[in-house]
Coordinates of C-alpha atoms in Angstrom, one line a residue:
M903 CA 9.5 44.9 -11.4
E904 CA 12.6 46.8 -10.6
R905 CA 15.2 45.3 -8.2
A906 CA 14.5 48.2 -5.8
N907 CA 10.9 47.1 -5.5
L908 CA 11.7 43.6 -4.1
H909 CA 13.3 43.2 -0.8
L910 CA 14.5 40.2 1.3
F911 CA 15.2 40.2 5.0
T912 CA 17.2 37.2 6.0
G913 CA 19.6 36.1 8.8
D914 CA 19.5 34.5 12.2
N915 CA 19.4 37.8 14.2
T916 CA 15.6 37.9 14.9
Y917 CA 16.0 41.0 17.1
A918 CA 17.6 43.2 14.5
K919 CA 15.4 41.7 11.7
S920 CA 12.2 42.4 13.7
A921 CA 13.4 46.0 14.6
E922 CA 14.1 46.8 11.0
R923 CA 10.8 45.3 9.9
A924 CA 9.0 47.4 12.5
R925 CA 10.8 50.5 11.3
W926 CA 9.8 49.8 7.6
L927 CA 6.2 49.2 8.6
A928 CA 6.0 52.4 10.7
G929 CA 7.7 54.5 8.0
F930 CA 5.3 53.3 5.3
V931 CA 2.1 53.9 7.5
Q932 CA 3.3 57.4 8.4
K933 CA 4.1 58.4 4.8
H934 CA 1.5 56.5 2.7
G935 CA -1.2 55.6 5.2
E936 CA -2.5 52.3 6.6
S937 CA -4.5 51.7 3.5
N938 CA -1.4 51.2 1.4
V939 CA 0.1 48.5 3.6
A940 CA -0.7 44.8 3.4
V941 CA 0.8 42.3 5.9
L942 CA 0.5 38.6 4.8
Q943 CA 1.6 35.6 6.9
G944 CA 3.4 33.3 4.4
G945 CA 0.5 31.8 2.5
R946 CA 0.4 31.3 -1.3
W947 CA 2.2 33.0 -4.1
K948 CA -1.0 33.7 -5.9
D949 CA -2.2 35.8 -2.9
L950 CA 1.0 37.7 -2.8
I951 CA 0.8 38.4 -6.6
A952 CA -2.8 39.5 -6.3
H953 CA -1.8 42.0 -3.6
S954 CA 1.2 43.3 -5.5
E955 CA -0.9 44.0 -8.5
S956 CA -3.0 46.7 -6.7
A957 CA -1.9 50.2 -7.3
P958 CA -1.4 52.7 -4.3
F959 CA -4.6 54.4 -3.0
C960 CA -3.9 58.2 -3.3
A961 CA -0.2 57.8 -2.4
E962 CA 3.2 57.3 -4.1
R963 CA 3.9 53.8 -2.8
R964 CA 2.2 50.7 -1.5
L965 CA 3.9 48.1 0.7
V966 CA 3.2 44.3 0.6
L967 CA 5.0 42.8 3.6
V968 CA 5.2 38.9 3.8
D969 CA 6.3 37.2 7.1
G970 CA 7.7 33.8 6.0
L971 CA 8.7 32.9 2.5
P972 CA 5.8 31.1 0.6
R973 CA 6.4 27.7 -0.7
G974 CA 6.8 27.6 -4.4
T975 CA 9.1 27.5 -7.4
T976 CA 11.3 30.0 -9.3
D977 CA 8.4 30.5 -11.7
D978 CA 6.4 32.0 -8.9
V979 CA 9.1 34.6 -8.3
D980 CA 9.1 35.4 -12.1
A981 CA 5.3 35.7 -12.1
L982 CA 5.4 38.2 -9.1
R983 CA 8.0 40.3 -11.0
A984 CA 5.9 40.3 -14.1
A985 CA 2.6 41.1 -12.3
C986 CA 3.8 43.7 -9.6
H987 CA 2.7 47.2 -10.0
P988 CA 5.7 49.6 -10.4
Q989 CA 4.6 51.6 -7.4
V990 CA 4.4 48.5 -5.1
V991 CA 7.3 47.6 -2.8
V992 CA 7.4 43.9 -1.8
L993 CA 9.1 43.0 1.4
L994 CA 9.8 39.2 2.1
V995 CA 10.9 38.5 5.7
D996 CA 12.5 35.1 6.0
T997 CA 11.4 33.8 9.5
V998 CA 13.6 30.7 9.4
T999 CA 16.7 31.3 11.6
E1000 CA 18.5 27.9 11.4
R1001 CA 21.4 27.8 9.0
R1002 CA 20.6 25.5 6.1
K1003 CA 21.3 25.1 2.5
P1004 CA 19.5 27.7 0.4
T1005 CA 16.6 26.3 -1.7
A1006 CA 16.3 27.1 -5.4
I1007 CA 13.7 29.7 -4.8
E1008 CA 15.9 31.4 -2.2
K1009 CA 18.8 31.5 -4.6
H1010 CA 16.6 33.0 -7.3
L1011 CA 15.3 35.7 -4.8
R1012 CA 18.8 36.6 -3.9
A1013 CA 19.7 37.1 -7.5
L1014 CA 16.7 39.4 -8.1
A1015 CA 16.0 41.2 -4.8
E1016 CA 17.7 43.8 -2.6
V1017 CA 19.0 41.4 0.1
H1018 CA 19.3 42.7 3.8
E1019 CA 21.4 40.4 5.9
F1020 CA 20.8 40.2 9.7
P1021 CA 23.6 38.1 11.2
Q1022 CA 24.0 37.6 15.0
L1023 CA 26.4 40.1 16.5
R1024 CA 29.4 38.4 18.0
S1025 CA 32.1 39.4 20.4
A1026 CA 33.4 42.9 19.6
A1027 CA 30.4 43.8 17.4
L1028 CA 28.0 43.0 20.2
R1029 CA 30.1 44.8 22.8
A1030 CA 30.2 47.9 20.6
W1031 CA 26.4 47.8 20.1
V1032 CA 25.8 47.5 23.9
E1033 CA 28.3 50.4 24.6
H1034 CA 26.4 52.5 22.0
Q1035 CA 23.1 51.9 23.8
F1036 CA 24.6 53.2 27.1
R1037 CA 26.1 56.1 25.4
E1038 CA 22.8 57.0 23.9
A1039 CA 21.2 56.9 27.3
H1040 CA 24.2 59.1 28.7
V1041 CA 25.0 56.5 31.4
P1042 CA 28.5 55.3 31.8
V1043 CA 29.3 51.6 32.4
I1044 CA 32.2 50.0 34.2
P1045 CA 34.0 47.5 31.9
E1046 CA 33.6 44.7 34.5
A1047 CA 29.9 45.4 34.5
L1048 CA 29.8 45.2 30.8
D1049 CA 31.6 41.8 30.9
L1050 CA 29.1 40.4 33.3
L1051 CA 26.1 41.7 31.4
L1052 CA 27.4 40.1 28.2
K1053 CA 28.0 36.8 29.9
R1054 CA 24.6 36.8 31.6
T1055 CA 22.8 37.4 28.3
G1056 CA 25.0 35.7 25.8
A1057 CA 24.4 37.0 22.3
D1058 CA 20.7 37.5 22.9
Q1059 CA 20.1 41.1 21.6
A1060 CA 16.5 40.9 22.5
L1061 CA 17.3 40.1 26.1
L1062 CA 19.9 42.9 26.1
A1063 CA 17.5 45.3 24.7
S1064 CA 15.0 44.6 27.6
E1065 CA 17.7 44.6 30.3
I1066 CA 19.6 47.8 29.4
P1067 CA 16.7 50.2 30.1
K1068 CA 16.3 48.6 33.6
L1069 CA 20.0 49.2 34.3
V1070 CA 19.8 52.8 33.0
S1071 CA 16.7 53.5 35.1
A1072 CA 18.2 52.0 38.3
A1073 CA 21.6 53.7 37.9
G1074 CA 20.2 57.2 37.5
S1075 CA 23.2 59.4 37.0
A1076 CA 25.7 56.9 38.4
A1077 CA 27.7 54.3 36.5
I1078 CA 26.5 50.8 35.8
T1079 CA 28.4 48.5 38.2
P1080 CA 28.8 44.7 38.4
E1081 CA 26.7 44.7 41.6
L1082 CA 23.9 46.4 39.8
V1083 CA 24.0 43.8 37.0
E1084 CA 24.2 41.0 39.3
A1085 CA 21.0 42.3 41.1
L1086 CA 18.9 43.2 38.1
V1087 CA 19.8 41.2 35.0
L1088 CA 18.1 37.9 34.2
R1089 CA 20.4 35.1 33.4
S1090 CA 20.0 33.4 30.0
A1091 CA 20.2 29.7 29.5
A1092 CA 23.5 30.4 27.6
Y1093 CA 24.9 32.0 30.7
D1094 CA 24.0 29.1 33.0
V1095 CA 25.6 26.6 30.5
W1096 CA 28.7 28.7 30.2
S1097 CA 29.0 29.1 34.0
V1098 CA 28.8 25.3 34.6
A1099 CA 31.2 24.6 31.7
A1100 CA 33.8 27.1 33.0
D1101 CA 33.6 25.7 36.5
L1102 CA 34.0 22.2 35.1
A1103 CA 36.9 23.1 32.9
D1104 CA 38.7 25.0 35.7
G1105 CA 38.1 22.2 38.3
K1106 CA 36.2 24.3 40.7
P1107 CA 34.1 21.9 42.9
L1108 CA 33.2 24.5 45.4
S1109 CA 31.7 26.9 42.9
L1110 CA 29.7 23.9 41.5
L1111 CA 28.4 22.9 44.9
H1112 CA 27.4 26.5 45.5
A1113 CA 25.5 26.5 42.2
V1114 CA 23.5 23.4 43.5
E1115 CA 22.9 25.1 46.8
S1116 CA 21.7 28.3 45.2
S1117 CA 19.4 26.4 42.8
V1118 CA 17.7 24.6 45.8
Q1119 CA 17.2 28.0 47.5
R1120 CA 15.7 29.4 44.3
M1121 CA 13.7 26.1 43.8
E1122 CA 15.4 25.7 40.4
C1123 CA 17.1 22.4 40.9
D1124 CA 15.4 20.9 37.8
A1125 CA 16.7 23.8 35.7
L1126 CA 20.3 23.3 36.9
W1127 CA 19.9 19.5 36.1
N1128 CA 18.8 20.3 32.5
T1129 CA 21.7 22.8 32.1
L1130 CA 24.2 20.1 33.2
L1131 CA 22.6 17.6 30.8
W1132 CA 23.0 20.0 27.8
T1133 CA 26.5 20.7 28.9
L1134 CA 27.5 17.1 29.0
Q1135 CA 25.8 16.5 25.6
L1136 CA 27.9 19.3 24.2
L1137 CA 31.0 17.8 25.7
S1138 CA 30.2 14.4 24.2
T1139 CA 29.7 15.9 20.8
I1140 CA 32.9 17.8 20.8
G1141 CA 34.9 14.9 22.4
A1142 CA 33.6 12.5 19.8
D1143 CA 35.4 14.4 17.0
P1144 CA 39.2 14.8 17.6
S1145 CA 39.2 17.8 15.1
S1146 CA 36.5 19.6 17.2
R1147 CA 38.9 19.8 20.2
S1148 CA 41.2 22.3 18.4
Q1149 CA 38.6 24.0 16.1
Q1150 CA 38.0 27.7 16.6
P1151 CA 35.3 28.1 19.3
A1152 CA 33.3 30.7 17.4
L1153 CA 33.0 28.5 14.3
L1154 CA 32.1 25.4 16.3
A1155 CA 29.6 27.5 18.4
R1156 CA 27.7 28.3 15.3
Q1157 CA 27.5 24.7 14.3
L1158 CA 26.3 23.5 17.7
H1159 CA 24.1 26.6 18.5
A1160 CA 26.1 27.3 21.6
H1161 CA 28.0 30.3 23.1
S1162 CA 31.7 30.5 21.9
E1163 CA 32.8 30.8 25.6
T1164 CA 31.0 27.6 26.5
I1165 CA 32.7 25.8 23.6
A1166 CA 36.1 27.2 24.7
A1167 CA 35.6 26.0 28.3
L1168 CA 34.6 22.5 27.2
Q1169 CA 37.6 22.2 24.9
R1170 CA 39.7 23.1 28.0
L1171 CA 37.9 20.4 30.0
L1172 CA 38.5 17.8 27.4
R1173 CA 42.3 18.7 27.5
R1174 CA 42.3 18.2 31.3
I1175 CA 40.4 14.9 31.8
P1176 CA 41.2 11.4 30.5
D1177 CA 39.6 10.1 27.3
G1178 CA 37.3 7.7 29.0
A1179 CA 36.1 10.2 31.6
V1180 CA 33.4 11.6 29.3
T1181 CA 31.9 8.2 28.8
E1182 CA 31.8 7.6 32.6
L1183 CA 30.2 11.0 33.3
L1184 CA 27.5 10.5 30.6
S1185 CA 26.8 7.0 31.9
C1186 CA 26.3 8.4 35.5
A1187 CA 24.1 11.3 34.1
R1188 CA 21.9 8.8 32.2
I1189 CA 21.3 6.8 35.4
I1190 CA 20.3 10.0 37.3
D1191 CA 18.1 11.2 34.5
R1192 CA 16.4 7.8 34.3
N1193 CA 15.7 7.8 38.0
V1194 CA 14.4 11.4 37.9
K1195 CA 11.9 10.5 35.1
R1196 CA 10.8 7.3 36.8
G1197 CA 10.2 9.3 40.0
N1198 CA 12.9 7.4 42.0
L1199 CA 14.6 10.8 42.6
R1200 CA 12.3 13.5 43.9
S1201 CA 13.0 16.8 42.1
G1202 CA 9.9 18.9 42.4
I1203 CA 9.6 22.3 44.2
E1204 CA 8.6 20.7 47.5
A1205 CA 11.3 18.0 47.5
Q1206 CA 14.5 18.8 45.7
A1207 CA 17.1 17.4 48.2
E1208 CA 17.4 14.0 46.5
L1209 CA 18.2 15.5 43.0
A1210 CA 20.5 18.0 44.7
A1211 CA 22.4 15.2 46.3
A1212 CA 22.8 13.4 42.9
L1213 CA 23.9 16.7 41.4
D1214 CA 26.5 17.2 44.0
L1215 CA 27.9 13.7 43.4
L1216 CA 28.0 14.2 39.6
L1217 CA 29.4 17.7 39.7
L1218 CA 32.2 16.5 42.0
Q1219 CA 33.0 13.7 39.6
C1220 CA 33.1 16.1 36.7
A1221 CA 35.4 18.5 38.6
V1222 CA 38.0 16.0 40.0
K1223 CA 38.4 13.8 36.8

């Protein structure tokens, strides 16, 4: 089996990985026919080997696409290479997105296969990709609107890919404005956490209270509470390690699975508040969370006032520390 016949898709950018997988699949079907494409869901190496032994049917190539790496040993990879028909292309799509230490079989595959990396786009690269999408649609975008769009969606390319066509359609021949983004674009969880973290870091109690009022109006008080809990957990994690307070936000964000701007805002907050304040805030949050779970604080759609009042108190404590 030649190196060009074995391919590995890997990386934590599920959007880009899925898009390239779909392109490969569509291209093979168009050129060689559906009868020369086999799609497997992980499974066993012996099934993959059996499919790879089959010659193409009235075509130049046959594709065996595997979603998820089968469990096995390096011997299984060697057996595949020995058994694979020279006109068969095997594409292995690693569906695990969490960063982890490569296994022995993954290291062996990397040494033998054509590896296609799909990392998350960050900062300038993500911005350039979004700008390209708007250029392709021949619709201009105001820089402030682009900033807001990226803040609302975070680094979620799949969400961006669904929101950009909506903006293009609504704008028509006009430019994309911040007002249009505000009206049409869904907020990601990353944006909610970043917004709360930024207001906490900058000591903006009125903005935080407005967020509570808006969540009550939208009947999303529970969602805001979960966002605040996650923000405080991140704050506690960063505060527990003195080196994390000065670490590069982008590097720390990858380790904690958070947005780099969220990390930067929490680092600013830790520089502003006393060392013991984080412990006090977490203690207060745990009491509120316990009361919510026990039903002592009503937080459902029909009665959000009690949780909203508790949120007001906790957010004010965070802002004025």
